[in-house]
Short mmCIF file of C-alpha atoms in Angstrom, two decimals:
data_model
loop_
_atom_site.label_atom_id
_atom_site.label_comp_id
_atom_site.label_asym_id
_atom_site.label_seq_id
_atom_site.Cartn_x
_atom_site.Cartn_y
_atom_site.Cartn_z
CA MET A 372 -17.16 5.01 -6.69
CA GLY A 373 -20.04 7.11 -7.68
CA ASP A 374 -20.22 5.67 -11.34
CA THR A 375 -21.02 2.22 -12.48
CA ILE A 376 -18.66 -0.24 -13.79
CA ALA A 377 -18.63 -3.54 -16.07
CA ALA A 378 -16.49 -6.36 -17.37
CA VAL A 379 -16.48 -9.61 -18.88
CA ALA A 380 -16.08 -11.55 -15.66
CA THR A 381 -15.14 -15.02 -17.26
CA GLY A 382 -11.84 -15.88 -18.93
CA GLY A 383 -11.02 -15.13 -22.30
CA GLY A 384 -11.81 -17.62 -25.58
CA ARG A 385 -14.94 -19.59 -26.08
CA SER A 386 -16.51 -21.09 -23.04
CA ALA A 387 -19.69 -22.76 -22.12
CA VAL A 388 -20.69 -19.62 -20.01
CA GLY A 389 -19.54 -16.10 -20.16
CA ILE A 390 -20.59 -13.49 -17.72
CA LEU A 391 -21.22 -9.89 -17.91
CA ARG A 392 -20.57 -8.27 -14.30
CA LEU A 393 -22.05 -4.75 -13.25
CA SER A 394 -21.69 -2.59 -10.04
CA GLY A 395 -22.81 0.87 -8.96
CA PRO A 396 -25.61 2.99 -8.62
CA GLU A 397 -27.03 2.58 -12.41
CA ALA A 398 -25.96 -1.19 -12.43
CA ILE A 399 -29.61 -2.69 -12.27
CA SER A 400 -31.14 -0.03 -14.81
CA ALA A 401 -28.08 -0.46 -17.18
CA ALA A 402 -28.69 -4.19 -17.23
CA GLY A 403 -32.22 -3.72 -17.71
CA ALA A 404 -31.93 -1.47 -20.49
CA VAL A 405 -29.94 -4.38 -22.47
CA PHE A 406 -32.13 -7.34 -21.15
CA ARG A 407 -35.58 -8.23 -22.35
CA PRO A 408 -37.08 -10.57 -19.68
CA ALA A 409 -39.11 -13.49 -21.21
CA GLY A 410 -41.98 -12.90 -18.65
CA GLY A 411 -42.12 -9.18 -19.15
CA THR A 412 -41.31 -8.07 -15.78
CA PRO A 413 -38.64 -5.59 -16.00
CA LEU A 414 -35.32 -6.41 -14.22
CA GLU A 415 -35.72 -3.49 -11.92
CA GLN A 416 -38.64 -5.08 -10.50
CA CYS A 417 -37.33 -8.61 -9.92
CA ALA A 418 -36.51 -10.16 -6.67
CA ASP A 419 -32.55 -10.19 -5.39
CA ARG A 420 -30.95 -13.29 -6.37
CA ARG A 421 -33.31 -14.74 -8.74
CA LEU A 422 -32.28 -15.89 -12.02
CA VAL A 423 -34.50 -14.45 -14.85
CA LEU A 424 -34.46 -15.98 -18.16
CA GLY A 425 -34.54 -13.16 -21.06
CA GLU A 426 -32.52 -12.04 -24.32
CA LEU A 427 -29.26 -9.78 -24.33
CA LEU A 428 -29.83 -6.79 -26.73
CA ASP A 429 -27.24 -4.97 -28.86
CA ARG A 430 -27.02 -1.19 -28.73
CA GLU A 431 -29.59 -1.01 -31.23
CA GLY A 432 -32.11 -3.22 -29.43
CA ARG A 433 -31.58 -6.35 -31.35
CA PRO A 434 -31.48 -9.72 -29.73
CA VAL A 435 -28.03 -11.05 -29.51
CA ASP A 436 -28.21 -14.24 -27.08
CA GLN A 437 -30.69 -15.90 -24.58
CA VAL A 438 -29.45 -15.30 -21.13
CA LEU A 439 -30.10 -15.45 -17.23
CA ALA A 440 -30.03 -12.41 -15.46
CA THR A 441 -29.67 -11.99 -11.43
CA ILE A 442 -29.39 -8.56 -9.38
CA SER A 443 -28.50 -7.86 -5.84
CA ARG A 444 -29.28 -4.66 -4.28
CA ALA A 445 -27.00 -2.80 -1.72
CA PRO A 446 -25.87 -3.32 0.70
CA HIS A 447 -26.36 -7.22 0.21
CA SER A 448 -23.62 -7.92 -2.75
CA TYR A 449 -20.16 -8.50 -3.32
CA THR A 450 -19.31 -5.23 -3.55
CA GLY A 451 -21.59 -3.70 -1.11
CA GLU A 452 -23.56 -1.76 -4.25
CA ASP A 453 -26.24 -2.49 -6.70
CA THR A 454 -24.79 -5.25 -8.94
CA ALA A 455 -26.07 -7.29 -11.61
CA GLU A 456 -24.82 -10.25 -13.78
CA LEU A 457 -26.00 -11.54 -17.15
CA GLN A 458 -24.79 -14.85 -17.83
CA CYS A 459 -24.40 -15.49 -21.58
CA HIS A 460 -22.89 -18.00 -23.81
CA GLY A 461 -19.36 -17.60 -23.84
CA SER A 462 -18.72 -16.36 -27.15
CA PRO A 463 -16.39 -13.43 -27.31
CA ALA A 464 -18.41 -11.79 -29.87
CA VAL A 465 -21.53 -12.15 -27.87
CA LEU A 466 -19.90 -10.57 -24.59
CA ALA A 467 -18.48 -8.04 -26.74
CA LEU A 468 -21.71 -6.96 -28.09
CA GLY A 469 -23.29 -6.88 -24.55
CA LEU A 470 -20.41 -4.82 -23.26
CA GLU A 471 -20.89 -2.12 -26.09
CA ALA A 472 -24.69 -2.04 -25.16
CA LEU A 473 -23.49 -1.49 -21.54
CA PHE A 474 -21.05 1.26 -22.45
CA ALA A 475 -23.99 2.99 -24.51
CA GLN A 476 -25.96 3.25 -21.32
CA GLY A 477 -23.23 5.28 -19.81
CA VAL A 478 -21.49 2.09 -18.01
CA ARG A 479 -17.70 2.55 -18.27
CA GLN A 480 -15.12 -0.40 -18.27
CA ALA A 481 -13.99 -2.11 -14.73
CA GLY A 482 -10.13 -1.83 -14.15
CA PRO A 483 -8.26 -4.86 -12.65
CA GLY A 484 -9.76 -5.80 -9.24
CA GLU A 485 -12.18 -2.74 -9.20
CA PHE A 486 -15.09 -4.93 -8.02
CA THR A 487 -12.86 -6.54 -5.00
CA ARG A 488 -11.62 -3.12 -4.62
CA ARG A 489 -15.18 -1.60 -4.19
CA ALA A 490 -15.65 -4.52 -1.59
CA PHE A 491 -12.96 -3.43 0.20
CA LEU A 492 -13.88 0.00 0.47
CA ASN A 493 -17.28 -0.62 1.15
CA GLY A 494 -16.47 -2.74 4.29
CA LYS A 495 -17.50 -6.13 2.74
CA LEU A 496 -13.89 -7.65 2.92
CA ASP A 497 -10.80 -6.39 4.99
CA LEU A 498 -7.74 -6.13 2.81
CA MET A 499 -6.27 -9.43 3.65
CA GLN A 500 -9.39 -10.98 2.65
CA ALA A 501 -9.18 -9.19 -0.56
CA GLU A 502 -5.57 -10.49 -1.35
CA ALA A 503 -6.98 -13.63 -0.55
CA VAL A 504 -9.52 -13.54 -3.18
CA ALA A 505 -6.43 -13.08 -5.95
CA ASP A 506 -4.41 -16.01 -4.26
CA LEU A 507 -7.38 -18.08 -4.68
CA ILE A 508 -7.71 -17.28 -8.39
CA ASP A 509 -4.08 -17.85 -8.60
CA ALA A 510 -4.07 -20.89 -6.65
CA GLU A 511 -1.91 -23.98 -8.41
CA THR A 512 -2.22 -26.41 -5.68
CA GLN A 513 -5.20 -27.62 -3.69
CA ALA A 514 -3.19 -26.71 -0.30
CA ALA A 515 -2.88 -22.99 -1.62
CA ALA A 516 -6.30 -22.78 -2.41
CA ARG A 517 -7.59 -24.17 0.68
CA CYS A 518 -5.41 -21.61 2.54
CA ALA A 519 -6.61 -18.97 0.50
CA GLY A 520 -10.08 -20.06 1.21
CA GLY A 521 -9.81 -19.86 4.75
CA GLN A 522 -8.28 -16.43 4.47
CA LEU A 523 -11.20 -15.39 2.57
CA ALA A 524 -13.10 -16.56 5.16
CA GLY A 525 -11.47 -14.43 7.68
CA HIS A 526 -9.63 -16.69 9.48
CA LEU A 527 -6.24 -15.02 9.30
CA SER A 528 -8.17 -11.33 9.91
CA ARG A 529 -9.34 -12.87 13.33
CA ARG A 530 -5.97 -13.74 14.31
CA VAL A 531 -4.86 -10.35 13.75
CA GLN A 532 -7.94 -8.94 15.25
CA GLU A 533 -7.30 -11.00 18.66
CA VAL A 534 -3.81 -9.03 19.00
CA TYR A 535 -5.19 -5.88 18.03
CA ASP A 536 -7.99 -5.99 20.62
CA THR A 537 -5.67 -6.73 23.16
CA LEU A 538 -3.47 -3.27 22.30
CA VAL A 539 -6.94 -1.33 22.17
CA ASP A 540 -7.54 -2.38 25.62
CA VAL A 541 -4.00 -1.49 26.75
CA SER A 542 -4.21 2.08 25.02
CA ALA A 543 -7.83 2.36 26.47
CA HIS A 544 -6.72 2.01 29.74
CA PHE A 545 -3.72 4.08 29.44
CA HIS A 546 -5.42 7.38 28.27
CA ALA A 547 -8.21 6.82 30.87
CA VAL A 548 -5.77 6.98 33.32
CA LEU A 549 -3.66 9.66 31.81
CA ASP A 550 -6.80 11.91 30.82
CA TYR A 551 -8.72 11.52 33.75
CA PRO A 552 -6.54 11.36 37.08
CA ASP A 553 -9.29 12.21 39.39
CA GLU A 554 -11.86 9.57 38.21
CA ASP A 555 -11.97 6.24 39.96
CA ILE A 556 -10.17 4.27 37.29
CA ASP A 557 -7.95 1.30 38.40
CA SER A 558 -4.20 2.38 37.89
CA PHE A 559 -2.03 0.27 35.62
CA GLU A 560 0.51 -2.22 36.81
CA ALA A 561 3.80 -2.74 35.30
CA ARG A 562 3.49 -6.53 35.56
CA THR A 563 0.01 -6.83 34.45
CA LEU A 564 0.67 -4.42 31.70
CA ASP A 565 3.66 -6.30 30.66
CA GLU A 566 1.86 -9.63 30.63
CA ALA A 567 -0.73 -8.22 28.25
CA LEU A 568 2.28 -6.97 26.17
CA ALA A 569 3.96 -10.11 26.03
CA ARG A 570 0.80 -12.34 25.15
CA ALA A 571 0.52 -9.97 22.10
CA GLU A 572 3.95 -10.38 21.15
CA GLN A 573 4.01 -13.98 21.43
CA ALA A 574 0.82 -14.11 19.12
CA LEU A 575 2.44 -11.76 16.50
CA SER A 576 5.85 -13.77 16.57
CA ALA A 577 3.96 -16.91 15.86
CA LEU A 578 2.00 -15.16 13.28
CA LEU A 579 5.12 -14.06 11.66
CA ASP A 580 6.85 -17.26 11.87
CA THR A 581 4.15 -18.72 9.44
CA TYR A 582 5.13 -16.31 6.49
CA GLN A 583 7.94 -18.52 5.01
CA ARG A 584 5.81 -21.48 4.95
CA GLY A 585 3.07 -19.35 3.49
CA LYS A 586 5.40 -17.65 0.89
CA LEU A 587 6.26 -21.06 -0.16
CA LEU A 588 2.92 -22.32 -0.45
CA VAL A 589 1.70 -19.34 -2.59
CA GLY A 590 4.78 -18.78 -4.75
CA GLY A 591 6.34 -22.39 -4.83
CA ILE A 592 9.65 -23.90 -3.47
CA PRO A 593 12.52 -23.23 -5.28
CA CYS A 594 14.20 -26.54 -6.06
CA ALA A 595 17.58 -26.95 -7.27
CA ILE A 596 18.35 -30.21 -9.23
CA VAL A 597 22.07 -30.37 -8.83
CA GLY A 598 24.88 -32.88 -9.67
CA LYS A 599 27.72 -33.66 -11.79
CA PRO A 600 27.05 -34.04 -15.48
CA ASN A 601 25.24 -37.05 -16.64
CA ALA A 602 23.78 -37.78 -13.30
CA GLY A 603 20.45 -37.65 -14.70
CA LYS A 604 19.27 -34.08 -13.87
CA SER A 605 17.50 -33.24 -17.32
CA SER A 606 16.12 -37.05 -17.29
CA LEU A 607 14.72 -36.42 -13.83
CA LEU A 608 13.18 -32.81 -14.80
CA ASN A 609 11.50 -34.55 -17.49
CA ALA A 610 10.02 -37.25 -15.67
CA LEU A 611 8.54 -34.73 -12.94
CA LEU A 612 6.96 -32.53 -15.80
CA GLY A 613 5.67 -35.29 -17.89
CA TYR A 614 7.17 -34.41 -21.19
CA GLU A 615 10.78 -33.64 -22.44
CA ARG A 616 11.51 -30.16 -21.60
CA ALA A 617 15.33 -30.66 -21.36
CA ILE A 618 17.31 -32.15 -23.90
CA VAL A 619 18.81 -35.51 -22.89
CA THR A 620 22.09 -37.02 -23.99
CA ASP A 621 24.95 -39.27 -23.06
CA ILE A 622 27.62 -36.07 -23.72
CA PRO A 623 28.49 -34.52 -20.53
CA GLY A 624 27.77 -30.97 -20.56
CA THR A 625 24.59 -30.99 -22.41
CA THR A 626 22.66 -28.60 -20.19
CA ARG A 627 24.74 -25.23 -20.41
CA ASP A 628 22.11 -22.97 -18.67
CA THR A 629 19.33 -23.02 -15.86
CA VAL A 630 15.95 -24.47 -17.06
CA GLU A 631 13.18 -23.46 -14.79
CA GLU A 632 9.54 -25.19 -14.47
CA LYS A 633 6.76 -25.73 -12.12
CA CYS A 634 5.16 -28.83 -11.22
CA THR A 635 3.14 -30.09 -8.39
CA LEU A 636 4.94 -33.14 -6.17
CA GLY A 637 3.71 -34.43 -2.98
CA GLY A 638 0.84 -31.55 -2.95
CA ARG A 639 3.64 -29.13 -3.01
CA LEU A 640 4.29 -26.50 -5.80
CA LEU A 641 7.95 -26.94 -6.75
CA ARG A 642 9.72 -24.19 -8.84
CA LEU A 643 12.37 -26.69 -10.52
CA ILE A 644 15.67 -25.42 -11.61
CA ASP A 645 17.59 -27.65 -13.69
CA THR A 646 21.11 -26.89 -13.70
CA ALA A 647 24.03 -27.25 -15.47
CA GLY A 648 26.41 -30.45 -14.20
CA ILE A 649 28.78 -28.89 -11.59
CA ARG A 650 32.47 -29.56 -12.30
CA GLU A 651 35.71 -27.60 -13.42
CA THR A 652 35.84 -27.17 -16.98
CA GLY A 653 37.82 -25.23 -19.53
CA ASP A 654 34.81 -24.44 -21.80
CA GLU A 655 33.72 -20.62 -21.22
CA VAL A 656 30.14 -21.45 -21.92
CA GLU A 657 29.92 -24.40 -19.68
CA ARG A 658 31.64 -22.49 -16.95
CA MET A 659 29.13 -19.74 -17.18
CA GLY A 660 26.37 -22.62 -16.91
CA VAL A 661 28.00 -24.02 -13.79
CA GLU A 662 28.28 -20.80 -11.97
CA ARG A 663 24.96 -20.08 -12.69
CA SER A 664 24.28 -23.47 -11.17
CA ARG A 665 25.86 -22.60 -8.12
CA ARG A 666 23.77 -19.37 -7.79
CA ALA A 667 20.29 -21.54 -8.21
CA LEU A 668 21.69 -23.79 -5.26
CA SER A 669 22.64 -20.93 -3.09
CA GLY A 670 18.89 -19.49 -3.42
CA ALA A 671 17.27 -22.88 -3.44
CA GLU A 672 14.82 -23.93 -0.36
CA LEU A 673 15.31 -27.53 -1.56
CA ALA A 674 18.35 -29.06 -3.23
CA LEU A 675 17.89 -32.54 -5.09
CA VAL A 676 21.44 -34.04 -5.35
CA LEU A 677 21.67 -36.28 -7.83
CA LEU A 678 24.05 -39.09 -7.40
CA ASP A 679 24.72 -42.19 -10.23
CA SER A 680 24.03 -45.22 -8.47
CA THR A 681 26.05 -47.10 -10.91
CA CYS A 682 29.29 -45.52 -9.70
CA PRO A 683 30.80 -44.79 -6.33
CA PRO A 684 30.44 -41.08 -5.27
CA GLY A 685 33.61 -38.98 -6.33
CA PRO A 686 35.51 -36.07 -5.25
CA GLU A 687 33.09 -34.01 -7.52
CA ASP A 688 29.78 -35.72 -5.65
CA GLU A 689 31.42 -34.46 -2.48
CA GLU A 690 31.94 -30.99 -3.39
CA ILE A 691 28.36 -30.72 -4.78
CA LEU A 692 26.97 -32.31 -1.45
CA ARG A 693 28.99 -29.65 0.46
CA LEU A 694 27.71 -26.81 -1.43
CA ALA A 695 23.83 -28.24 -1.22
CA GLN A 696 24.41 -28.13 2.62
CA ALA A 697 23.85 -24.30 2.44
CA ALA A 698 20.08 -25.16 1.34
CA PRO A 699 17.34 -25.73 4.05
CA HIS A 700 16.40 -29.03 2.61
CA LEU A 701 18.46 -32.00 1.00
CA ILE A 702 17.45 -34.91 -0.44
CA ARG A 703 19.76 -37.17 -2.09
CA VAL A 704 18.77 -38.76 -5.17
CA TYR A 705 20.54 -42.10 -6.64
CA THR A 706 19.88 -42.11 -10.25
CA LYS A 707 19.92 -44.90 -12.97
CA ALA A 708 18.22 -47.70 -10.75
CA ASP A 709 17.10 -49.36 -13.62
CA LEU A 710 20.63 -50.05 -15.37
CA PRO A 711 23.11 -52.92 -14.31
CA GLY A 712 25.39 -52.19 -11.63
CA SER A 713 23.17 -50.05 -9.73
CA VAL A 714 24.05 -50.31 -5.88
CA PRO A 715 21.07 -49.44 -3.26
CA PRO A 716 21.95 -46.55 -1.26
CA PRO A 717 22.21 -46.41 2.45
CA ALA A 718 18.53 -46.67 4.24
CA GLU A 719 18.63 -43.33 5.60
CA LYS A 720 16.20 -40.47 5.84
CA GLY A 721 16.25 -38.36 2.72
CA VAL A 722 17.94 -40.74 0.41
CA VAL A 723 15.83 -42.04 -2.58
CA LEU A 724 16.74 -44.51 -5.37
CA LEU A 725 15.19 -43.58 -8.61
CA SER A 726 15.01 -44.43 -12.11
CA SER A 727 13.86 -41.46 -14.54
CA ARG A 728 13.00 -44.07 -17.35
CA THR A 729 10.95 -46.25 -15.57
CA GLY A 730 9.49 -44.12 -12.67
CA GLN A 731 10.76 -46.28 -9.89
CA GLY A 732 11.24 -44.22 -6.95
CA LEU A 733 9.14 -41.18 -7.99
CA LYS A 734 6.71 -42.10 -5.32
CA GLU A 735 9.19 -42.12 -2.66
CA LEU A 736 10.75 -38.85 -3.94
CA GLU A 737 7.30 -37.40 -3.49
CA GLU A 738 7.01 -38.50 -0.20
CA ALA A 739 10.46 -37.19 0.95
CA ILE A 740 9.50 -33.68 -0.40
CA ALA A 741 6.32 -33.76 1.57
CA ALA A 742 8.14 -34.62 4.77
CA CYS A 743 10.30 -31.83 4.13
CA PHE A 744 7.28 -29.20 3.88
CA PRO A 745 4.82 -30.60 6.24
CA ALA A 746 1.44 -28.98 6.15
CA GLY A 747 0.33 -27.43 9.53
CA VAL A 748 -3.27 -26.44 10.73
CA ASP A 749 -2.71 -22.90 10.29
CA GLN A 750 -2.24 -23.49 6.71
CA GLU A 751 -5.42 -25.58 6.39
CA ARG A 752 -7.31 -22.79 8.40
CA GLY A 753 -5.72 -20.16 6.07
CA GLU A 754 -4.11 -18.69 9.07
CA MET A 755 -0.68 -17.89 7.61
CA LEU A 756 0.83 -14.90 6.28
CA THR A 757 1.43 -15.50 2.49
CA ASN A 758 2.84 -11.99 1.06
CA ALA A 759 5.84 -9.50 1.82
CA ARG A 760 3.48 -6.57 2.63
CA GLN A 761 1.89 -8.81 5.25
CA ALA A 762 5.20 -9.99 6.67
CA GLU A 763 6.46 -6.48 6.65
CA ALA A 764 3.66 -4.54 8.61
CA ALA A 765 3.60 -7.71 11.11
CA GLY A 766 7.20 -7.39 11.62
CA ARG A 767 7.07 -3.49 12.37
CA ALA A 768 4.30 -4.33 14.58
CA LEU A 769 6.39 -6.87 16.45
CA SER A 770 9.30 -4.40 16.76
CA ALA A 771 7.03 -1.95 18.07
CA LEU A 772 5.74 -4.19 21.02
CA LYS A 773 9.31 -5.26 21.60
CA ALA A 774 9.89 -1.43 22.19
CA ALA A 775 7.04 -0.93 24.33
CA ARG A 776 8.20 -3.42 26.92
CA SER A 777 11.56 -2.59 26.68
CA SER A 778 10.47 0.76 27.77
CA LEU A 779 8.39 -0.57 30.58
CA ALA A 780 11.22 -2.49 31.89
CA MET A 781 13.48 0.42 31.75
CA GLY A 782 10.76 2.30 33.84
CA MET A 783 9.65 4.77 31.14
CA THR A 784 6.81 7.17 31.55
CA PRO A 785 3.43 5.80 30.56
CA ASP A 786 3.10 7.90 27.57
CA ALA A 787 6.70 6.68 26.17
CA VAL A 788 5.19 3.31 26.21
CA LEU A 789 2.04 4.28 24.72
CA VAL A 790 3.63 5.70 21.72
CA ASP A 791 5.29 2.09 20.88
CA VAL A 792 1.87 0.40 21.74
CA GLU A 793 -0.26 2.93 19.31
CA GLY A 794 2.96 2.23 16.73
CA ALA A 795 2.12 -1.51 16.95
CA MET A 796 -1.72 -0.91 16.06
CA GLY A 797 -0.99 1.13 13.30
CA ALA A 798 1.29 -1.78 11.56
CA LEU A 799 -1.68 -4.17 12.36
CA GLY A 800 -4.07 -1.42 10.88
CA GLU A 801 -2.01 -1.65 7.50
CA LEU A 802 -2.65 -5.66 7.84
CA THR A 803 -6.19 -5.36 7.84
CA GLY A 804 -6.31 -1.84 5.61
CA ARG A 805 -7.72 0.09 8.57
CA ASN A 806 -4.86 2.40 8.24
CA LEU A 807 -3.37 2.40 4.49
CA ARG A 808 -2.33 4.83 1.78
CA GLU A 809 -3.79 5.28 -1.47
CA ASP A 810 -0.99 4.42 -3.34
CA VAL A 811 -0.58 1.23 -1.53
CA THR A 812 -3.91 0.07 -2.06
CA ALA A 813 -4.00 0.79 -5.88
CA ARG A 814 -0.86 -1.33 -6.20
CA ILE A 815 -2.28 -4.22 -4.32
CA PHE A 816 -5.33 -4.45 -6.65
CA GLN A 817 -3.20 -3.77 -9.77
CA ARG A 818 -2.32 -7.50 -10.10
CA PHE A 819 -6.21 -8.72 -10.10
CA CYS A 820 -7.72 -9.78 -13.27
CA VAL A 821 -10.58 -7.49 -14.66
CA GLY A 822 -13.85 -8.72 -13.70
CA LYS A 823 -12.81 -9.35 -10.27
#
């Protein structure tokens, strides 16, 4: 990290403002070399976090744009290094000329996530906070943004740290008794030790239980729209998306493959899967579509089973409902409410009467989906595990704690119990980044955008 990096920190294409960001030992001097302050005071002599008006210069020293510059000296910056930002007009040509001028000063192009990686390596963020930065940028719903914001503020980290501190106390007591047997140190009692480990196990188990909801919050809820042919599946997909994504006709079997799109409904991000109508068919192409529908249903977190409200349910509907029982959540949607002959469905929980053409019932569907996936306090605070890496590390820590308690119950020697306690500490260290291999760190930051 001894060099200085720069990147465009704003999105591609034209925009009102475009930012050139620098970090490293030569960040301020390099920015000063391509910036001519209107007041005459060199950028290197300006105060931290003050906007300075001036001109951006190209590599030949010619004015390109009127810009604002700001600097932050180490360690009081995002990365913990000297940083500088040049706030330009958002022309890609202007930003390219500015980058070329900075590169001529010996600055190099930053890689994906390199600014946040430096913040992590310099102790400004732990690894879960760094991951939250990417989640915040990628958030597709307000709930996901709030959760990532809470993680960035350190709420999840503090929850993990409480467990870690408990294990540090246990480990320190173990070592003190084992290493200094002649000192006047309170000996550990199995009951007291087991109580401490039980508290840690309970806290970790509760944390691990948040992963399923956290994963769905960030990645979206797999939602299969299923039903027999002409039940209104594609019409519902189009109504939810607000445009004609799928072809709709009166001909049974129009949809031959799964159609997938994302939408937000009830504050939840849904990964909608419009499926082929499930029925027995001799058409080989349609049969393959039906098989894909069955697979989509088996992997769905939510099944919307569409039933035609203008005719009584038949054997095909009953079979589809039976298959849909495998999904953790199921909502029966009676369609075509606007047509003559539509019969109101039973007034039960998880049942909605809907017309995709008029929009009748869409609000009720939204409320039913929200009821299936209620937001908890841990979501609002950002105290949830949201990716597989976090869940895997927490799972190993929990397994090690259970092994430690089992060893203690069997009367094994303290050093045997200590091995499992320290194994749990090591796994928790991977959560925060205290103990992590370089290749794992690199893979985490590869999903970041350049400039962040």
